[in-house]
C-alpha cells in the first residue's frame, strides 16, 4: 500500500503523524508525498480555530480529487469535534483524536478492499459499513470510529521518532487539557489530562538517543499538566530531569509551558541540566489583565512577568518566545495598547501572532464586542512590527558569540562564496543559524562563530570553528 499523510496543527499532531508513518512503514507499506498518487490518503486534522477547520476541509477535498479510487481517511481534532461534517466530505473513514493503532488497522483493511474492488476482484459488498449488501446511492457511507474522548483515561503510547533521516525527534508525554480557556475547543477535542509515566518517558528518550537523534522535543497538549493524573502527582521538573539523564548526548527542548509552571525551584533544578535547551515558550495570549480574565487564563501579567524574570535570572540570554491573540472580544484600543507595552517589557525573542478566530462551541464565540476582521488584521500588523523589532534586537545581541548549532539540512535557496553549500540549523536558544561547509553537516552539532544577521533578517550566519 502506498500511503500519504497531511498534517495540520500543533507539534502533537506532527508527533502523531510521525508515529503513524513509522507504524505503517513497519507494517511494510510505502510512504509517498501527499501530492503523489497513493492508495490511501490520511489527513490529520486540526480544530484550534475556525481557520484550521477550513484548512482541514480543503485538504480532505484535495485528497479526494487527487485519488478518485483511493481511500481517504481523516483523524485528529477536527474529525473529533466535527465528526458528521467530516463524514459528509466524501471520505471513507473518520477517526478521532485517539485510538491511532486501531485507526491504522481500519486504514489497511479498507484500502485493501478498495484495491480489490478497483481491480474487479471484490464481491461488491460494503466493508465500509459492515453491511451484507452494497450501500444505496450515492455510495457507501464512511466508517466512523470516533470515541467519547471526554471519557478517555489512559495515555495512548505511540512510537516516537518517526522515520530515519531526521535530526529532531518529538516525544509526546501528555495528552488532554482541563484549562477550558474561553476561546479554545481543544479540551473538548482531546479530553482530560493523561500522562506518560516517567519511566516510560525516560526509556523512550534513551531509545531515541540510541537511534541517532540529536535533539528530543518534549511535547504534549499541555505539558505543564504532566503528572497530575499519576500517583503522587509528580511535578514536570521530575520528568525533565529523568529525560535529560536518560539521553545525555541529546539536546532536550521543552514544548509550550503554562507560565505558572516557571517557579524558583523549577528554574533552579532545570538550570543544572547540561543538555536542556535554554529556550522557553510561555503562552501569553494577551498582555492586558482584563483581556486575560475574559480568556479564562489562570494568571495575570504580573505572574507572567515573574516567570520571564526567573528564566533570565537562571539562564544567560535565553530564548523566550510566546503566542499572542489579538482582537479578542471586548479588546478595545486601550487594552490593545496595554498588550503592546507588555510585549516590549518582556522583550520576547520571537512571537506567534494570531488574529482572534471565532470557534463555534466555545464561550468566546458568543461574547459581545466581537472585533471587526479589518481591525484584527491591523492590530496583528502592529504587533508584528513590535515583534520584529524585538527579534532583531535579540539576534543582534548574539553577533560575535560562539554558539553550538545542530545542523539539519542544506539551505537550497542560498549558497556561500567559493561554491560551498550553506547549511541550516538551530542553536540551543532556537535561533536559526546558517554556515558554509564543503561537506554535509546533517545531524552534526558544530560550534559556529556568529558574524552577522542574514540579509533577510530571519536568522544568523557564521563560520564553523
Short mmCIF file of C-alpha atoms in Angstrom, two decimals:
data_model
loop_
_atom_site.label_atom_id
_atom_site.label_comp_id
_atom_site.label_asym_id
_atom_site.label_seq_id
_atom_site.Cartn_x
_atom_site.Cartn_y
_atom_site.Cartn_z
CA UNK A 1 0.00 0.00 0.00
CA UNK A 2 1.24 3.47 -0.89
CA UNK A 3 0.10 5.95 1.71
CA UNK A 4 0.38 9.72 2.13
CA UNK A 5 -0.31 11.81 5.23
CA UNK A 6 -1.01 15.53 5.50
CA UNK A 7 -0.73 17.14 8.92
CA UNK A 8 -2.35 20.32 10.18
CA UNK A 9 -1.84 21.97 13.55
CA UNK A 10 0.44 21.59 16.53
CA UNK A 11 3.55 19.59 17.41
CA UNK A 12 1.36 16.89 18.97
CA UNK A 13 -0.30 16.32 15.61
CA UNK A 14 3.14 16.25 13.97
CA UNK A 15 4.28 13.69 16.54
CA UNK A 16 1.23 11.52 15.96
CA UNK A 17 1.74 11.72 12.20
CA UNK A 18 5.35 10.60 12.59
CA UNK A 19 4.13 7.71 14.73
CA UNK A 20 1.59 6.69 12.07
CA UNK A 21 4.24 6.94 9.35
CA UNK A 22 6.62 4.74 11.32
CA UNK A 23 3.92 2.21 12.16
CA UNK A 24 2.68 1.85 8.59
CA UNK A 25 6.24 1.67 7.24
CA UNK A 26 6.97 -1.03 9.80
CA UNK A 27 4.00 -2.97 8.50
CA UNK A 28 5.57 -2.97 5.03
CA UNK A 29 3.78 -0.04 3.43
CA UNK A 30 5.38 2.81 1.45
CA UNK A 31 5.15 6.48 2.39
CA UNK A 32 4.78 8.81 -0.62
CA UNK A 33 4.40 12.61 -0.82
CA UNK A 34 0.88 13.90 -0.36
CA UNK A 35 0.99 15.31 -3.89
CA UNK A 36 1.76 11.88 -5.37
CA UNK A 37 -0.55 9.06 -6.37
CA UNK A 38 -1.39 6.92 -3.38
CA UNK A 39 -3.70 4.09 -2.37
CA UNK A 40 -4.59 5.83 0.89
CA UNK A 41 -4.57 9.48 1.92
CA UNK A 42 -4.68 10.31 5.63
CA UNK A 43 -5.45 13.85 6.78
CA UNK A 44 -4.53 14.55 10.40
CA UNK A 45 -6.80 17.50 11.10
CA UNK A 46 -6.80 20.50 13.43
CA UNK A 47 -9.67 22.37 15.08
CA UNK A 48 -7.91 25.00 17.19
CA UNK A 49 -9.51 27.82 15.15
CA UNK A 50 -12.24 28.13 12.55
CA UNK A 51 -9.46 28.73 10.03
CA UNK A 52 -7.88 25.41 10.99
CA UNK A 53 -11.18 23.66 10.36
CA UNK A 54 -11.46 25.33 6.95
CA UNK A 55 -7.94 24.21 6.01
CA UNK A 56 -8.72 20.69 7.18
CA UNK A 57 -11.76 20.57 4.88
CA UNK A 58 -9.69 21.93 1.99
CA UNK A 59 -7.09 19.18 2.33
CA UNK A 60 -9.77 16.48 2.57
CA UNK A 61 -11.29 17.71 -0.70
CA UNK A 62 -7.86 17.85 -2.34
CA UNK A 63 -7.17 14.26 -1.33
CA UNK A 64 -10.46 13.06 -2.82
CA UNK A 65 -9.85 14.99 -6.03
CA UNK A 66 -6.35 13.52 -6.30
CA UNK A 67 -7.39 9.95 -5.59
CA UNK A 68 -10.79 9.10 -7.06
CA UNK A 69 -10.39 5.43 -6.18
CA UNK A 70 -8.10 5.89 -3.18
CA UNK A 71 -9.05 5.60 0.45
CA UNK A 72 -9.48 8.98 2.14
CA UNK A 73 -9.24 8.77 5.93
CA UNK A 74 -9.39 11.62 8.44
CA UNK A 75 -8.36 11.78 12.08
CA UNK A 76 -7.39 14.42 14.61
CA UNK A 77 -9.18 17.24 16.39
CA UNK A 78 -11.46 18.44 13.57
CA UNK A 79 -12.60 14.88 12.95
CA UNK A 80 -13.20 14.51 16.71
CA UNK A 81 -15.23 17.71 17.21
CA UNK A 82 -16.95 17.89 13.80
CA UNK A 83 -17.39 14.19 13.09
CA UNK A 84 -20.53 14.44 10.98
CA UNK A 85 -19.22 17.38 8.95
CA UNK A 86 -16.05 15.41 8.20
CA UNK A 87 -18.08 12.33 7.25
CA UNK A 88 -20.02 14.35 4.67
CA UNK A 89 -16.86 15.26 2.72
CA UNK A 90 -16.80 12.07 0.60
CA UNK A 91 -14.39 10.25 2.90
CA UNK A 92 -14.12 6.55 3.67
CA UNK A 93 -13.00 6.57 7.28
CA UNK A 94 -13.40 9.05 10.15
CA UNK A 95 -11.25 8.51 13.23
CA UNK A 96 -10.79 10.90 16.13
CA UNK A 97 -8.04 12.21 18.38
CA UNK A 98 -7.23 8.81 19.89
CA UNK A 99 -7.06 5.12 19.07
CA UNK A 100 -4.46 5.62 16.34
CA UNK A 101 -3.33 1.99 16.04
CA UNK A 102 -6.92 0.76 15.61
CA UNK A 103 -7.43 3.58 13.11
CA UNK A 104 -4.46 2.31 11.08
CA UNK A 105 -5.87 -1.23 11.20
CA UNK A 106 -9.01 0.17 9.55
CA UNK A 107 -6.93 2.09 7.00
CA UNK A 108 -5.18 -1.12 5.98
CA UNK A 109 -8.34 -3.19 5.80
CA UNK A 110 -10.40 -0.66 3.88
CA UNK A 111 -7.59 0.19 1.47
CA UNK A 112 -7.07 -3.47 0.64
CA UNK A 113 -10.78 -3.78 -0.10
CA UNK A 114 -10.70 -0.66 -2.28
CA UNK A 115 -7.77 -2.04 -4.26
CA UNK A 116 -9.58 -5.35 -4.76
CA UNK A 117 -12.77 -3.63 -5.92
CA UNK A 118 -10.82 -1.38 -8.30
CA UNK A 119 -9.17 -4.44 -9.84
CA UNK A 120 -12.53 -6.17 -10.10
CA UNK A 121 -11.60 -8.82 -7.54
CA UNK A 122 -14.08 -7.84 -4.85
CA UNK A 123 -17.57 -9.17 -4.36
CA UNK A 124 -19.10 -5.70 -4.16
CA UNK A 125 -20.10 -5.97 -0.51
CA UNK A 126 -19.64 -2.88 1.61
CA UNK A 127 -16.92 -3.48 4.16
CA UNK A 128 -17.07 0.23 4.93
CA UNK A 129 -20.31 -0.14 6.82
CA UNK A 130 -20.30 -3.83 7.65
CA UNK A 131 -23.48 -4.35 5.62
CA UNK A 132 -24.03 -7.53 3.65
CA UNK A 133 -25.38 -5.57 0.69
CA UNK A 134 -23.87 -2.51 -1.04
CA UNK A 135 -24.92 0.82 0.42
CA UNK A 136 -27.53 2.78 -1.55
CA UNK A 137 -26.51 5.61 -3.86
CA UNK A 138 -24.58 7.85 -3.90
CA UNK A 139 -22.15 5.36 -2.40
CA UNK A 140 -21.02 3.55 0.74
CA UNK A 141 -21.21 5.51 3.95
CA UNK A 142 -17.93 6.17 5.75
CA UNK A 143 -16.86 4.10 8.70
CA UNK A 144 -16.94 6.35 11.77
CA UNK A 145 -14.81 5.22 14.71
CA UNK A 146 -14.54 8.35 16.87
CA UNK A 147 -14.80 7.59 20.57
CA UNK A 148 -16.03 9.67 23.51
CA UNK A 149 -12.76 11.48 24.15
CA UNK A 150 -14.08 13.05 27.38
CA UNK A 151 -14.23 9.60 28.98
CA UNK A 152 -10.70 8.64 27.93
CA UNK A 153 -8.47 7.94 30.91
CA UNK A 154 -5.39 6.14 29.55
CA UNK A 155 -2.42 7.71 27.78
CA UNK A 156 -2.01 6.24 24.31
CA UNK A 157 1.64 5.32 23.77
CA UNK A 158 2.78 5.75 20.20
CA UNK A 159 6.24 5.06 18.70
CA UNK A 160 8.36 8.21 18.97
CA UNK A 161 10.89 9.32 16.41
CA UNK A 162 9.24 8.60 13.09
CA UNK A 163 11.25 7.74 10.01
CA UNK A 164 15.03 7.82 9.59
CA UNK A 165 16.90 10.85 8.28
CA UNK A 166 15.51 13.30 10.81
CA UNK A 167 17.60 15.22 13.30
CA UNK A 168 14.94 16.12 15.84
CA UNK A 169 12.50 13.69 17.44
CA UNK A 170 9.36 14.63 19.30
CA UNK A 171 8.44 12.78 22.47
CA UNK A 172 4.81 13.13 23.47
CA UNK A 173 4.48 12.86 27.23
CA UNK A 174 0.98 14.22 27.84
CA UNK A 175 -2.43 14.47 26.21
CA UNK A 176 -5.57 16.40 27.09
CA UNK A 177 -6.31 19.71 28.80
CA UNK A 178 -8.71 20.87 31.50
CA UNK A 179 -7.95 24.61 31.46
CA UNK A 180 -11.03 25.46 29.35
CA UNK A 181 -9.83 28.83 28.07
CA UNK A 182 -12.88 30.65 26.73
CA UNK A 183 -11.62 30.69 23.11
CA UNK A 184 -10.39 27.09 22.92
CA UNK A 185 -12.08 23.91 21.67
CA UNK A 186 -9.11 21.65 22.43
CA UNK A 187 -10.31 20.33 25.85
CA UNK A 188 -13.39 19.02 24.02
CA UNK A 189 -11.24 17.57 21.22
CA UNK A 190 -8.55 15.99 23.40
CA UNK A 191 -10.29 15.16 26.66
CA UNK A 192 -8.83 15.06 30.19
CA UNK A 193 -5.15 15.05 31.12
CA UNK A 194 -3.32 11.74 30.57
CA UNK A 195 0.41 11.39 31.26
CA UNK A 196 3.11 9.06 30.01
CA UNK A 197 4.68 7.51 33.14
CA UNK A 198 8.15 8.82 33.98
CA UNK A 199 9.95 5.50 33.49
CA UNK A 200 8.37 5.02 30.06
CA UNK A 201 9.29 8.56 29.00
CA UNK A 202 12.90 8.02 30.08
CA UNK A 203 13.04 4.70 28.23
CA UNK A 204 11.73 6.32 25.05
CA UNK A 205 14.28 9.14 25.35
CA UNK A 206 17.08 6.61 25.73
CA UNK A 207 15.87 4.71 22.67
CA UNK A 208 15.75 7.88 20.58
CA UNK A 209 19.32 8.74 21.57
CA UNK A 210 20.47 5.24 20.64
CA UNK A 211 18.74 5.56 17.26
CA UNK A 212 20.91 8.59 16.49
CA UNK A 213 18.64 11.54 17.18
CA UNK A 214 20.49 14.58 18.48
CA UNK A 215 17.52 16.51 19.87
CA UNK A 216 14.34 15.50 21.67
CA UNK A 217 11.38 17.88 21.84
CA UNK A 218 9.17 17.17 24.86
CA UNK A 219 5.65 17.84 23.69
CA UNK A 220 2.02 17.41 24.67
CA UNK A 221 -1.27 19.25 24.54
CA UNK A 222 -0.43 20.93 27.86
CA UNK A 223 2.85 19.55 29.21
CA UNK A 224 2.65 21.71 32.33
CA UNK A 225 -0.20 19.39 33.39
CA UNK A 226 2.01 16.32 33.11
CA UNK A 227 1.81 14.12 36.19
CA UNK A 228 -1.42 15.39 37.71
CA UNK A 229 -3.13 12.08 36.86
CA UNK A 230 -0.22 9.90 38.08
CA UNK A 231 0.25 8.52 41.60
CA UNK A 232 1.73 11.19 43.84
CA UNK A 233 1.20 13.86 41.14
CA UNK A 234 4.92 14.33 40.34
CA UNK A 235 5.96 17.77 39.02
CA UNK A 236 7.13 18.41 35.47
CA UNK A 237 10.69 19.03 36.68
CA UNK A 238 10.92 15.35 37.73
CA UNK A 239 10.13 14.29 34.19
CA UNK A 240 12.60 16.69 32.55
CA UNK A 241 15.40 15.59 34.87
CA UNK A 242 14.70 11.93 34.03
CA UNK A 243 14.64 12.55 30.26
CA UNK A 244 17.86 14.58 30.33
CA UNK A 245 19.58 11.87 32.37
CA UNK A 246 18.34 9.08 30.09
CA UNK A 247 19.57 10.82 26.91
CA UNK A 248 22.74 12.70 27.98
CA UNK A 249 24.08 13.14 24.44
CA UNK A 250 20.79 14.61 23.17
CA UNK A 251 19.59 18.13 23.43
CA UNK A 252 16.25 18.27 25.23
CA UNK A 253 13.87 21.05 24.24
CA UNK A 254 10.60 21.83 26.00
CA UNK A 255 7.28 22.48 24.32
CA UNK A 256 4.91 25.26 25.36
CA UNK A 257 4.70 25.93 29.11
CA UNK A 258 1.91 27.37 31.20
CA UNK A 259 3.58 30.43 32.80
CA UNK A 260 2.83 29.36 36.39
CA UNK A 261 5.00 26.28 35.86
CA UNK A 262 8.05 28.53 35.99
CA UNK A 263 8.97 28.91 39.66
CA UNK A 264 12.23 29.45 41.51
CA UNK A 265 12.50 25.71 42.21
CA UNK A 266 11.67 24.81 38.60
CA UNK A 267 14.40 27.12 37.27
CA UNK A 268 16.95 26.05 39.87
CA UNK A 269 16.50 22.37 39.06
CA UNK A 270 16.41 22.74 35.28
CA UNK A 271 19.31 25.19 35.01
CA UNK A 272 21.62 22.44 36.32
CA UNK A 273 20.80 20.16 33.36
CA UNK A 274 23.61 20.48 30.80
CA UNK A 275 21.57 19.23 27.85
CA UNK A 276 18.34 21.19 28.38
CA UNK A 277 17.98 23.90 25.75
CA UNK A 278 17.66 27.47 27.13
CA UNK A 279 14.54 28.06 25.04
CA UNK A 280 11.22 28.55 26.79
CA UNK A 281 7.89 29.09 25.09
CA UNK A 282 5.47 30.74 27.52
CA UNK A 283 1.94 31.06 26.19
CA UNK A 284 0.83 34.67 26.89
CA UNK A 285 -2.22 35.30 24.61
CA UNK A 286 -2.70 38.87 25.91
CA UNK A 287 -0.73 41.48 27.78
CA UNK A 288 -3.83 43.01 29.36
CA UNK A 289 -5.25 41.68 32.63
CA UNK A 290 -8.86 42.42 31.69
CA UNK A 291 -8.48 40.51 28.42
CA UNK A 292 -6.77 37.60 30.18
CA UNK A 293 -9.68 37.38 32.59
CA UNK A 294 -12.20 37.15 29.71
CA UNK A 295 -10.00 34.49 28.15
CA UNK A 296 -10.22 32.50 31.40
CA UNK A 297 -6.44 32.33 31.63
CA UNK A 298 -5.21 31.38 35.08
CA UNK A 299 -2.54 34.09 35.55
CA UNK A 300 -2.20 37.85 35.24
CA UNK A 301 0.58 39.92 33.66
CA UNK A 302 2.42 40.29 36.96
CA UNK A 303 2.69 36.49 37.36
CA UNK A 304 3.67 36.08 33.74
CA UNK A 305 6.44 38.68 34.02
CA UNK A 306 7.70 36.95 37.18
CA UNK A 307 8.26 33.82 35.05
CA UNK A 308 10.17 35.78 32.41
CA UNK A 309 12.40 37.35 35.06
CA UNK A 310 13.07 34.00 36.73
CA UNK A 311 14.21 32.48 33.43
CA UNK A 312 16.57 35.39 32.77
CA UNK A 313 17.89 35.13 36.32
CA UNK A 314 18.85 31.46 35.93
CA UNK A 315 19.88 31.46 32.23
CA UNK A 316 22.17 33.78 30.27
CA UNK A 317 20.23 35.43 27.44
CA UNK A 318 17.73 32.56 26.93
CA UNK A 319 15.26 32.37 24.07
CA UNK A 320 11.86 33.35 25.47
CA UNK A 321 9.06 33.03 22.92
CA UNK A 322 5.31 33.34 23.11
CA UNK A 323 1.88 33.16 21.45
CA UNK A 324 -0.47 36.13 21.21
CA UNK A 325 -4.12 36.52 20.21
CA UNK A 326 -5.17 40.00 19.02
CA UNK A 327 -8.70 41.26 18.59
CA UNK A 328 -10.24 39.09 21.30
CA UNK A 329 -13.90 40.00 22.01
CA UNK A 330 -14.07 43.20 24.03
CA UNK A 331 -10.46 44.21 23.33
CA UNK A 332 -10.54 47.96 22.67
CA UNK A 333 -7.65 50.23 21.73
CA UNK A 334 -6.74 50.84 25.36
CA UNK A 335 -6.47 47.13 26.15
CA UNK A 336 -4.53 46.54 22.97
CA UNK A 337 -2.15 49.35 23.93
CA UNK A 338 -1.51 47.64 27.28
CA UNK A 339 -0.60 44.49 25.39
CA UNK A 340 1.88 46.32 23.15
CA UNK A 341 3.64 47.84 26.14
CA UNK A 342 3.78 44.50 27.96
CA UNK A 343 5.35 42.81 24.92
CA UNK A 344 8.14 45.39 24.94
CA UNK A 345 8.63 44.89 28.68
CA UNK A 346 9.01 41.12 28.25
CA UNK A 347 11.32 41.56 25.23
CA UNK A 348 10.33 38.25 23.62
CA UNK A 349 12.83 36.72 21.22
CA UNK A 350 10.10 35.50 18.86
CA UNK A 351 6.31 35.55 18.76
CA UNK A 352 3.47 33.70 17.06
CA UNK A 353 0.67 36.19 16.38
CA UNK A 354 -2.93 35.17 15.70
CA UNK A 355 -5.92 37.41 14.97
CA UNK A 356 -8.75 36.02 17.10
CA UNK A 357 -10.76 33.42 15.17
CA UNK A 358 -14.27 32.64 16.32
CA UNK A 359 -14.72 28.99 17.18
CA UNK A 360 -18.29 27.69 17.47
CA UNK A 361 -18.77 25.72 20.67
CA UNK A 362 -16.60 28.00 22.81
CA UNK A 363 -17.81 30.72 25.23
CA UNK A 364 -15.85 33.43 23.40
CA UNK A 365 -17.87 32.84 20.24
CA UNK A 366 -20.95 34.24 22.00
CA UNK A 367 -19.21 37.13 23.77
CA UNK A 368 -20.24 40.71 22.97
CA UNK A 369 -17.76 43.12 21.47
CA UNK A 370 -16.59 41.00 18.56
CA UNK A 371 -13.80 42.93 16.81
CA UNK A 372 -14.17 43.50 13.02
CA UNK A 373 -11.84 41.47 10.82
CA UNK A 374 -10.07 44.51 9.36
CA UNK A 375 -9.34 45.82 12.86
CA UNK A 376 -7.96 42.46 13.99
CA UNK A 377 -5.68 42.30 10.99
CA UNK A 378 -4.49 45.87 11.54
CA UNK A 379 -3.62 45.06 15.15
CA UNK A 380 -1.81 41.91 14.07
CA UNK A 381 0.35 44.02 11.73
CA UNK A 382 1.17 46.44 14.54
CA UNK A 383 2.13 43.61 16.87
CA UNK A 384 4.22 42.03 14.12
CA UNK A 385 6.22 45.25 13.81
CA UNK A 386 6.96 45.20 17.55
CA UNK A 387 7.83 41.50 17.40
CA UNK A 388 10.25 42.10 14.52
CA UNK A 389 11.98 44.90 16.40
CA UNK A 390 12.38 42.72 19.50
CA UNK A 391 13.58 39.73 17.48
CA UNK A 392 16.21 41.73 15.59
CA UNK A 393 17.43 43.21 18.85
CA UNK A 394 17.88 39.72 20.28
CA UNK A 395 19.64 38.43 17.16
CA UNK A 396 21.98 41.42 17.16
CA UNK A 397 22.94 40.64 20.77
CA UNK A 398 24.22 37.25 19.60
CA UNK A 399 26.60 38.55 16.92
CA UNK A 400 30.19 37.82 17.93
CA UNK A 401 29.26 34.87 20.12
CA UNK A 402 30.14 31.22 19.50
CA UNK A 403 27.00 29.05 19.51
CA UNK A 404 26.67 25.25 19.24
CA UNK A 405 24.45 24.60 16.23
CA UNK A 406 22.71 21.35 15.38
CA UNK A 407 22.56 21.28 11.58
CA UNK A 408 19.57 19.82 9.77
CA UNK A 409 19.79 20.41 6.03
CA UNK A 410 21.31 22.39 3.18
CA UNK A 411 19.69 25.76 2.53
CA UNK A 412 18.52 25.23 -1.03
CA UNK A 413 17.63 28.88 -1.61
CA UNK A 414 21.09 30.18 -0.68
CA UNK A 415 24.74 29.42 -1.30
CA UNK A 416 28.03 30.54 0.21
CA UNK A 417 31.05 32.10 -1.54
CA UNK A 418 33.50 29.72 -3.15
CA UNK A 419 30.81 27.29 -4.22
CA UNK A 420 30.31 25.96 -0.70
CA UNK A 421 26.89 24.81 0.43
CA UNK A 422 25.16 26.82 3.12
CA UNK A 423 23.74 24.63 5.87
CA UNK A 424 20.86 25.45 8.17
CA UNK A 425 20.48 24.52 11.82
CA UNK A 426 19.37 25.76 15.22
CA UNK A 427 21.24 26.94 18.28
CA UNK A 428 20.01 25.79 21.71
CA UNK A 429 18.00 29.04 22.05
CA UNK A 430 16.17 28.01 18.85
CA UNK A 431 17.68 30.77 16.72
CA UNK A 432 18.20 29.64 13.12
CA UNK A 433 21.86 29.70 12.09
CA UNK A 434 23.46 29.31 8.64
CA UNK A 435 27.08 28.35 7.97
CA UNK A 436 29.06 27.33 4.86
CA UNK A 437 30.68 23.91 4.65
CA UNK A 438 32.35 21.76 1.97
CA UNK A 439 30.75 18.63 3.45
CA UNK A 440 27.28 17.70 4.62
CA UNK A 441 26.56 18.83 8.18
CA UNK A 442 23.30 16.92 8.53
CA UNK A 443 22.72 15.80 12.13
CA UNK A 444 26.04 17.25 13.29
CA UNK A 445 26.48 19.71 16.13
CA UNK A 446 29.20 22.27 15.40
CA UNK A 447 30.41 25.39 17.14
CA UNK A 448 29.72 28.44 14.99
CA UNK A 449 31.19 31.92 15.36
CA UNK A 450 28.29 34.26 14.63
CA UNK A 451 29.29 37.06 12.26
CA UNK A 452 26.05 38.77 11.22
CA UNK A 453 22.32 38.69 10.74
CA UNK A 454 21.49 37.13 7.39
CA UNK A 455 20.34 39.59 4.75
CA UNK A 456 16.61 38.99 5.05
CA UNK A 457 16.85 39.08 8.85
CA UNK A 458 15.39 35.63 9.56
CA UNK A 459 18.40 34.27 11.39
CA UNK A 460 22.16 34.43 11.86
CA UNK A 461 25.13 33.50 9.72
CA UNK A 462 28.55 32.43 10.93
CA UNK A 463 31.68 30.38 10.35
CA UNK A 464 32.46 26.91 11.68
CA UNK A 465 35.02 26.82 14.45
#
